[in-house]
Short mmCIF file of N, CA and C in Angstrom, two decimals:
data_model
loop_
_atom_site.label_atom_id
_atom_site.label_comp_id
_atom_site.label_asym_id
_atom_site.label_seq_id
_atom_site.Cartn_x
_atom_site.Cartn_y
_atom_site.Cartn_z
N MET A 1151 14.28 26.94 62.74
CA MET A 1151 13.25 26.22 62.07
C MET A 1151 13.20 26.67 60.61
N ARG A 1152 13.09 25.70 59.69
CA ARG A 1152 13.09 26.02 58.27
C ARG A 1152 11.68 26.37 57.81
N SER A 1153 11.63 27.34 56.94
CA SER A 1153 10.32 27.70 56.41
C SER A 1153 10.00 26.78 55.23
N ALA A 1154 8.76 26.62 55.04
CA ALA A 1154 8.32 25.78 53.92
C ALA A 1154 8.62 26.53 52.62
N HIS A 1155 9.29 25.86 51.76
CA HIS A 1155 9.65 26.49 50.48
C HIS A 1155 9.04 25.67 49.36
N THR A 1156 8.35 26.35 48.50
CA THR A 1156 7.76 25.62 47.38
C THR A 1156 8.66 25.76 46.17
N ALA A 1157 8.74 24.71 45.42
CA ALA A 1157 9.58 24.71 44.21
C ALA A 1157 8.91 25.55 43.15
N PRO A 1158 9.71 26.23 42.35
CA PRO A 1158 9.11 27.01 41.26
C PRO A 1158 8.40 26.07 40.29
N PRO A 1159 7.40 26.58 39.61
CA PRO A 1159 6.70 25.71 38.66
C PRO A 1159 7.66 25.24 37.57
N SER A 1160 7.57 23.97 37.24
CA SER A 1160 8.49 23.42 36.24
C SER A 1160 8.00 23.77 34.84
N ARG A 1161 8.96 24.03 33.98
CA ARG A 1161 8.66 24.32 32.59
C ARG A 1161 8.60 23.02 31.81
N PRO A 1162 7.75 22.95 30.82
CA PRO A 1162 7.72 21.72 30.02
C PRO A 1162 9.06 21.54 29.30
N ALA A 1163 9.42 20.31 29.08
CA ALA A 1163 10.68 20.00 28.40
C ALA A 1163 10.64 20.54 26.97
N ALA A 1164 11.77 21.04 26.52
CA ALA A 1164 11.86 21.54 25.15
C ALA A 1164 11.69 20.37 24.18
N PRO A 1165 11.00 20.58 23.07
CA PRO A 1165 10.84 19.49 22.10
C PRO A 1165 12.18 19.14 21.47
N SER A 1166 12.31 17.89 21.09
CA SER A 1166 13.55 17.43 20.45
C SER A 1166 13.65 18.01 19.04
N VAL A 1167 14.86 18.00 18.52
CA VAL A 1167 15.10 18.47 17.15
C VAL A 1167 14.28 17.63 16.18
N ARG A 1168 14.22 16.34 16.42
CA ARG A 1168 13.46 15.45 15.54
C ARG A 1168 11.98 15.82 15.52
N ARG A 1169 11.45 16.15 16.70
CA ARG A 1169 10.03 16.49 16.79
C ARG A 1169 9.75 17.82 16.06
N VAL A 1170 10.61 18.81 16.27
CA VAL A 1170 10.44 20.10 15.61
C VAL A 1170 10.56 19.93 14.09
N THR A 1171 11.51 19.11 13.66
CA THR A 1171 11.66 18.85 12.22
C THR A 1171 10.37 18.24 11.66
N GLY A 1172 9.79 17.32 12.41
CA GLY A 1172 8.52 16.73 11.98
C GLY A 1172 7.41 17.77 11.90
N TRP A 1173 7.38 18.67 12.87
CA TRP A 1173 6.37 19.73 12.86
C TRP A 1173 6.51 20.61 11.62
N LEU A 1174 7.75 20.86 11.20
CA LEU A 1174 7.99 21.75 10.07
C LEU A 1174 7.83 21.07 8.72
N THR A 1175 8.08 19.77 8.67
CA THR A 1175 8.08 19.10 7.37
C THR A 1175 6.78 18.35 7.07
N ARG A 1176 6.01 18.02 8.08
CA ARG A 1176 4.74 17.35 7.81
C ARG A 1176 3.65 18.35 7.49
N ARG A 1177 2.68 17.91 6.73
CA ARG A 1177 1.55 18.78 6.42
C ARG A 1177 0.81 19.09 7.72
N PRO A 1178 0.45 20.36 7.94
CA PRO A 1178 -0.21 20.73 9.20
C PRO A 1178 -1.48 19.93 9.48
N ASP A 1179 -2.22 19.55 8.45
CA ASP A 1179 -3.45 18.79 8.68
C ASP A 1179 -3.18 17.35 9.11
N ARG A 1180 -1.93 16.92 9.05
CA ARG A 1180 -1.58 15.57 9.48
C ARG A 1180 -0.93 15.53 10.86
N LEU A 1181 -0.87 16.68 11.53
CA LEU A 1181 -0.34 16.74 12.89
C LEU A 1181 -1.46 16.49 13.88
N THR A 1182 -1.09 15.94 15.03
CA THR A 1182 -2.08 15.78 16.10
C THR A 1182 -2.37 17.15 16.69
N ASP A 1183 -3.45 17.25 17.44
CA ASP A 1183 -3.78 18.53 18.08
C ASP A 1183 -2.64 18.99 18.99
N GLU A 1184 -2.04 18.05 19.71
CA GLU A 1184 -0.94 18.38 20.60
C GLU A 1184 0.26 18.91 19.81
N ASP A 1185 0.58 18.25 18.70
CA ASP A 1185 1.69 18.69 17.86
C ASP A 1185 1.40 20.05 17.23
N ARG A 1186 0.16 20.27 16.80
CA ARG A 1186 -0.21 21.57 16.23
C ARG A 1186 -0.04 22.68 17.26
N ALA A 1187 -0.44 22.41 18.50
CA ALA A 1187 -0.30 23.41 19.56
C ALA A 1187 1.18 23.67 19.87
N GLY A 1188 1.98 22.62 19.93
CA GLY A 1188 3.42 22.78 20.18
C GLY A 1188 4.09 23.54 19.06
N ARG A 1189 3.71 23.23 17.84
CA ARG A 1189 4.28 23.91 16.67
C ARG A 1189 3.92 25.38 16.69
N ALA A 1190 2.65 25.69 16.95
CA ALA A 1190 2.20 27.08 16.98
C ALA A 1190 2.93 27.87 18.07
N ALA A 1191 3.08 27.26 19.26
CA ALA A 1191 3.77 27.94 20.36
C ALA A 1191 5.23 28.20 20.00
N LEU A 1192 5.88 27.22 19.40
CA LEU A 1192 7.29 27.36 19.03
C LEU A 1192 7.47 28.44 17.97
N LEU A 1193 6.63 28.42 16.94
CA LEU A 1193 6.76 29.40 15.86
C LEU A 1193 6.43 30.81 16.32
N ALA A 1194 5.55 30.93 17.33
CA ALA A 1194 5.23 32.24 17.89
C ALA A 1194 6.43 32.82 18.63
N ARG A 1195 7.24 31.95 19.23
CA ARG A 1195 8.42 32.40 19.99
C ARG A 1195 9.62 32.67 19.09
N SER A 1196 9.64 32.11 17.88
CA SER A 1196 10.82 32.24 17.02
C SER A 1196 10.43 32.66 15.61
N PRO A 1197 10.52 33.95 15.31
CA PRO A 1197 10.20 34.39 13.95
C PRO A 1197 11.10 33.75 12.89
N ALA A 1198 12.37 33.51 13.22
CA ALA A 1198 13.28 32.89 12.24
C ALA A 1198 12.82 31.47 11.92
N LEU A 1199 12.39 30.74 12.94
CA LEU A 1199 11.90 29.37 12.71
C LEU A 1199 10.57 29.40 11.96
N ALA A 1200 9.75 30.41 12.23
CA ALA A 1200 8.49 30.54 11.50
C ALA A 1200 8.76 30.77 10.01
N THR A 1201 9.77 31.59 9.70
CA THR A 1201 10.14 31.82 8.30
C THR A 1201 10.65 30.53 7.67
N THR A 1202 11.50 29.80 8.40
CA THR A 1202 12.02 28.53 7.88
C THR A 1202 10.87 27.57 7.62
N GLY A 1203 9.93 27.48 8.56
CA GLY A 1203 8.78 26.60 8.38
C GLY A 1203 7.96 26.96 7.15
N ARG A 1204 7.76 28.26 6.93
CA ARG A 1204 6.99 28.71 5.77
C ARG A 1204 7.72 28.36 4.47
N LEU A 1205 9.04 28.58 4.44
CA LEU A 1205 9.80 28.27 3.23
C LEU A 1205 9.83 26.77 2.95
N VAL A 1206 9.97 25.97 3.99
CA VAL A 1206 9.96 24.51 3.82
C VAL A 1206 8.60 24.06 3.29
N ARG A 1207 7.52 24.60 3.86
CA ARG A 1207 6.17 24.23 3.42
C ARG A 1207 5.95 24.66 1.97
N ASP A 1208 6.43 25.87 1.62
CA ASP A 1208 6.28 26.33 0.23
C ASP A 1208 7.03 25.44 -0.75
N PHE A 1209 8.25 25.01 -0.37
CA PHE A 1209 9.00 24.12 -1.25
C PHE A 1209 8.29 22.77 -1.39
N ALA A 1210 7.74 22.27 -0.29
CA ALA A 1210 7.01 20.99 -0.36
C ALA A 1210 5.82 21.11 -1.30
N GLU A 1211 5.13 22.24 -1.27
CA GLU A 1211 3.99 22.43 -2.18
C GLU A 1211 4.44 22.49 -3.63
N ILE A 1212 5.59 23.12 -3.87
CA ILE A 1212 6.14 23.16 -5.24
C ILE A 1212 6.42 21.74 -5.72
N MET A 1213 6.98 20.91 -4.83
CA MET A 1213 7.29 19.53 -5.21
C MET A 1213 6.02 18.72 -5.45
N VAL A 1214 5.08 18.77 -4.50
CA VAL A 1214 3.88 17.94 -4.59
C VAL A 1214 3.01 18.36 -5.77
N ASP A 1215 2.88 19.66 -5.97
CA ASP A 1215 2.02 20.16 -7.06
C ASP A 1215 2.75 20.23 -8.40
N ARG A 1216 4.04 19.85 -8.41
CA ARG A 1216 4.86 19.84 -9.62
C ARG A 1216 4.85 21.21 -10.29
N ARG A 1217 5.18 22.23 -9.49
CA ARG A 1217 5.21 23.61 -9.98
C ARG A 1217 6.66 24.08 -10.10
N GLY A 1218 7.44 23.41 -10.91
CA GLY A 1218 8.85 23.75 -11.07
C GLY A 1218 9.09 25.17 -11.54
N ASN A 1219 8.10 25.75 -12.22
CA ASN A 1219 8.26 27.13 -12.70
C ASN A 1219 8.24 28.13 -11.55
N ASP A 1220 7.75 27.75 -10.38
CA ASP A 1220 7.75 28.64 -9.21
C ASP A 1220 9.06 28.57 -8.43
N LEU A 1221 9.97 27.73 -8.87
CA LEU A 1221 11.21 27.49 -8.14
C LEU A 1221 12.10 28.74 -8.05
N ASN A 1222 12.21 29.51 -9.13
CA ASN A 1222 13.05 30.71 -9.10
C ASN A 1222 12.57 31.71 -8.05
N ALA A 1223 11.27 31.90 -7.95
CA ALA A 1223 10.73 32.82 -6.95
C ALA A 1223 11.03 32.31 -5.55
N TRP A 1224 10.89 30.99 -5.34
CA TRP A 1224 11.18 30.40 -4.02
C TRP A 1224 12.65 30.58 -3.67
N ILE A 1225 13.52 30.37 -4.63
CA ILE A 1225 14.97 30.53 -4.39
C ILE A 1225 15.27 31.98 -4.02
N GLY A 1226 14.65 32.93 -4.69
CA GLY A 1226 14.86 34.34 -4.38
C GLY A 1226 14.43 34.67 -2.96
N ARG A 1227 13.24 34.19 -2.55
CA ARG A 1227 12.78 34.41 -1.17
C ARG A 1227 13.71 33.75 -0.16
N THR A 1228 14.19 32.56 -0.50
CA THR A 1228 15.08 31.84 0.41
C THR A 1228 16.41 32.57 0.57
N ARG A 1229 16.93 33.12 -0.50
CA ARG A 1229 18.18 33.89 -0.43
C ARG A 1229 18.02 35.13 0.46
N ARG A 1230 16.83 35.75 0.42
CA ARG A 1230 16.59 36.96 1.22
C ARG A 1230 16.25 36.64 2.67
N GLU A 1231 15.43 35.62 2.90
CA GLU A 1231 14.85 35.40 4.22
C GLU A 1231 15.31 34.13 4.92
N GLY A 1232 15.87 33.18 4.18
CA GLY A 1232 16.11 31.84 4.71
C GLY A 1232 17.28 31.73 5.66
N SER A 1233 17.28 30.66 6.40
CA SER A 1233 18.39 30.33 7.30
C SER A 1233 19.61 29.95 6.45
N PRO A 1234 20.79 29.93 7.05
CA PRO A 1234 21.98 29.54 6.28
C PRO A 1234 21.83 28.16 5.64
N ALA A 1235 21.22 27.22 6.34
CA ALA A 1235 21.05 25.88 5.78
C ALA A 1235 20.14 25.90 4.56
N LEU A 1236 19.05 26.66 4.62
CA LEU A 1236 18.15 26.74 3.47
C LEU A 1236 18.80 27.50 2.31
N ARG A 1237 19.58 28.53 2.62
CA ARG A 1237 20.29 29.26 1.56
C ARG A 1237 21.29 28.34 0.86
N SER A 1238 21.94 27.48 1.63
CA SER A 1238 22.87 26.51 1.04
C SER A 1238 22.12 25.52 0.15
N PHE A 1239 20.97 25.05 0.62
CA PHE A 1239 20.14 24.14 -0.17
C PHE A 1239 19.72 24.81 -1.48
N ALA A 1240 19.29 26.07 -1.39
CA ALA A 1240 18.88 26.80 -2.59
C ALA A 1240 20.05 26.98 -3.55
N ALA A 1241 21.24 27.23 -3.02
CA ALA A 1241 22.42 27.36 -3.88
C ALA A 1241 22.70 26.06 -4.61
N GLY A 1242 22.49 24.92 -3.95
CA GLY A 1242 22.65 23.63 -4.59
C GLY A 1242 21.64 23.43 -5.72
N LEU A 1243 20.42 23.91 -5.51
CA LEU A 1243 19.40 23.81 -6.56
C LEU A 1243 19.81 24.65 -7.77
N VAL A 1244 20.37 25.82 -7.51
CA VAL A 1244 20.76 26.73 -8.60
C VAL A 1244 21.84 26.10 -9.47
N ARG A 1245 22.74 25.32 -8.85
CA ARG A 1245 23.83 24.71 -9.61
C ARG A 1245 23.32 23.79 -10.72
N ASP A 1246 22.14 23.21 -10.51
CA ASP A 1246 21.57 22.32 -11.53
C ASP A 1246 20.10 22.68 -11.76
N LEU A 1247 19.85 23.97 -11.90
CA LEU A 1247 18.48 24.49 -11.94
C LEU A 1247 17.64 23.90 -13.07
N ASP A 1248 18.22 23.76 -14.26
CA ASP A 1248 17.42 23.23 -15.38
C ASP A 1248 16.91 21.83 -15.08
N ALA A 1249 17.77 20.97 -14.55
CA ALA A 1249 17.37 19.60 -14.25
C ALA A 1249 16.35 19.56 -13.12
N VAL A 1250 16.56 20.38 -12.09
CA VAL A 1250 15.62 20.40 -10.97
C VAL A 1250 14.26 20.91 -11.43
N THR A 1251 14.25 21.97 -12.22
CA THR A 1251 13.00 22.52 -12.74
C THR A 1251 12.27 21.48 -13.59
N ALA A 1252 13.02 20.79 -14.45
CA ALA A 1252 12.40 19.74 -15.28
C ALA A 1252 11.84 18.63 -14.41
N GLY A 1253 12.59 18.24 -13.38
CA GLY A 1253 12.12 17.18 -12.49
C GLY A 1253 10.87 17.56 -11.72
N LEU A 1254 10.71 18.86 -11.46
CA LEU A 1254 9.53 19.33 -10.73
C LEU A 1254 8.41 19.81 -11.65
N THR A 1255 8.59 19.63 -12.96
CA THR A 1255 7.59 20.10 -13.91
C THR A 1255 7.10 18.99 -14.83
N LEU A 1256 8.03 18.25 -15.40
CA LEU A 1256 7.68 17.25 -16.40
C LEU A 1256 7.12 15.98 -15.76
N PRO A 1257 6.25 15.27 -16.47
CA PRO A 1257 5.66 14.06 -15.90
C PRO A 1257 6.56 12.83 -16.00
N HIS A 1258 7.72 12.96 -16.66
CA HIS A 1258 8.60 11.82 -16.87
C HIS A 1258 9.30 11.44 -15.57
N SER A 1259 9.65 10.15 -15.47
CA SER A 1259 10.35 9.66 -14.29
C SER A 1259 11.38 8.62 -14.71
N SER A 1260 12.49 8.60 -14.01
CA SER A 1260 13.50 7.58 -14.28
C SER A 1260 13.37 6.41 -13.30
N GLY A 1261 12.24 6.33 -12.63
CA GLY A 1261 12.02 5.28 -11.62
C GLY A 1261 12.17 3.88 -12.17
N ALA A 1262 11.64 3.61 -13.35
CA ALA A 1262 11.74 2.26 -13.93
C ALA A 1262 13.19 1.90 -14.22
N VAL A 1263 13.93 2.84 -14.77
CA VAL A 1263 15.35 2.59 -15.06
C VAL A 1263 16.11 2.34 -13.76
N GLU A 1264 15.86 3.17 -12.75
CA GLU A 1264 16.54 2.99 -11.46
C GLU A 1264 16.21 1.63 -10.85
N GLY A 1265 14.99 1.16 -11.03
CA GLY A 1265 14.61 -0.16 -10.53
C GLY A 1265 15.40 -1.27 -11.19
N HIS A 1266 15.57 -1.17 -12.51
CA HIS A 1266 16.34 -2.18 -13.23
C HIS A 1266 17.82 -2.15 -12.82
N VAL A 1267 18.36 -0.95 -12.67
CA VAL A 1267 19.75 -0.84 -12.24
C VAL A 1267 19.93 -1.46 -10.86
N ASN A 1268 19.00 -1.20 -9.97
CA ASN A 1268 19.06 -1.77 -8.62
C ASN A 1268 19.00 -3.30 -8.67
N ARG A 1269 18.13 -3.85 -9.52
CA ARG A 1269 18.01 -5.30 -9.66
C ARG A 1269 19.30 -5.91 -10.19
N ILE A 1270 19.89 -5.28 -11.20
CA ILE A 1270 21.14 -5.80 -11.78
C ILE A 1270 22.27 -5.77 -10.75
N LYS A 1271 22.34 -4.69 -9.98
CA LYS A 1271 23.38 -4.61 -8.94
C LYS A 1271 23.20 -5.70 -7.89
N MET A 1272 21.95 -5.97 -7.53
CA MET A 1272 21.68 -7.03 -6.56
C MET A 1272 22.11 -8.39 -7.10
N LEU A 1273 21.80 -8.67 -8.37
CA LEU A 1273 22.22 -9.93 -8.98
C LEU A 1273 23.75 -10.01 -9.05
N LYS A 1274 24.38 -8.92 -9.39
CA LYS A 1274 25.84 -8.90 -9.47
C LYS A 1274 26.45 -9.21 -8.10
N ARG A 1275 25.88 -8.61 -7.05
CA ARG A 1275 26.40 -8.89 -5.69
C ARG A 1275 26.20 -10.37 -5.33
N GLN A 1276 25.05 -10.92 -5.70
CA GLN A 1276 24.79 -12.34 -5.41
C GLN A 1276 25.77 -13.25 -6.15
N MET A 1277 26.14 -12.87 -7.35
CA MET A 1277 26.97 -13.72 -8.19
C MET A 1277 28.47 -13.52 -7.96
N TYR A 1278 28.85 -12.49 -7.22
CA TYR A 1278 30.27 -12.16 -7.08
C TYR A 1278 31.08 -13.36 -6.61
N GLY A 1279 32.11 -13.72 -7.39
CA GLY A 1279 33.02 -14.81 -7.02
C GLY A 1279 32.45 -16.20 -7.22
N ARG A 1280 31.26 -16.33 -7.78
CA ARG A 1280 30.62 -17.64 -7.90
C ARG A 1280 30.61 -18.18 -9.31
N ALA A 1281 30.55 -17.31 -10.28
CA ALA A 1281 30.43 -17.80 -11.65
C ALA A 1281 31.02 -16.76 -12.61
N ASN A 1282 31.01 -17.11 -13.87
CA ASN A 1282 31.57 -16.20 -14.85
C ASN A 1282 30.51 -15.26 -15.41
N PHE A 1283 30.93 -14.41 -16.32
CA PHE A 1283 30.05 -13.39 -16.88
C PHE A 1283 28.88 -14.01 -17.63
N ASP A 1284 29.07 -15.16 -18.29
CA ASP A 1284 27.98 -15.78 -19.06
C ASP A 1284 26.79 -16.11 -18.17
N LEU A 1285 27.05 -16.67 -16.98
CA LEU A 1285 25.95 -17.01 -16.08
C LEU A 1285 25.28 -15.74 -15.55
N LEU A 1286 26.08 -14.72 -15.22
CA LEU A 1286 25.51 -13.45 -14.78
C LEU A 1286 24.61 -12.88 -15.87
N HIS A 1287 25.07 -12.93 -17.12
CA HIS A 1287 24.29 -12.42 -18.24
C HIS A 1287 22.95 -13.15 -18.34
N LYS A 1288 22.96 -14.48 -18.22
CA LYS A 1288 21.72 -15.26 -18.27
C LYS A 1288 20.77 -14.86 -17.15
N ARG A 1289 21.30 -14.69 -15.94
CA ARG A 1289 20.44 -14.30 -14.81
C ARG A 1289 19.83 -12.93 -15.00
N VAL A 1290 20.61 -12.00 -15.55
CA VAL A 1290 20.09 -10.65 -15.77
C VAL A 1290 18.99 -10.69 -16.83
N ILE A 1291 19.21 -11.41 -17.90
CA ILE A 1291 18.24 -11.47 -18.99
C ILE A 1291 16.97 -12.21 -18.56
N HIS A 1292 17.10 -13.30 -17.84
CA HIS A 1292 15.94 -14.15 -17.51
C HIS A 1292 15.31 -13.84 -16.17
N ALA A 1293 15.92 -12.98 -15.37
CA ALA A 1293 15.33 -12.67 -14.06
C ALA A 1293 14.35 -11.52 -14.15
N GLY A 1294 14.26 -10.85 -15.27
CA GLY A 1294 13.40 -9.67 -15.40
C GLY A 1294 12.00 -10.04 -15.65
#
């Protein structure tokens, strides 16, 4: 006769990479209570992930608050404490540090220029093989 055997308690499924990424990149006050609890439990189990989360949040604050002058200190902390992926990201920032710092400090934006370039490219794609340069020129000048 077989004895009654109870199954071990099931563990909750591990969160997906996408969900964890969302927990780390979204502002904590914009997470649901369930997501906040999952994030807290995960970060408590993984000090390395907690460090990554803190560095990601600090970089996001530098971007949002336009504190480009704090970038060097963040890069230094990332080189000492960050994951290989974050250290690689920081190395990429260093390669063009002056431009990145200016972009995170100055109020200027190239958004308007990028919009015009995008519009011209769209018109060029629409006109490809249909007409000559004179008609394309007229459309670019008069479509703005």
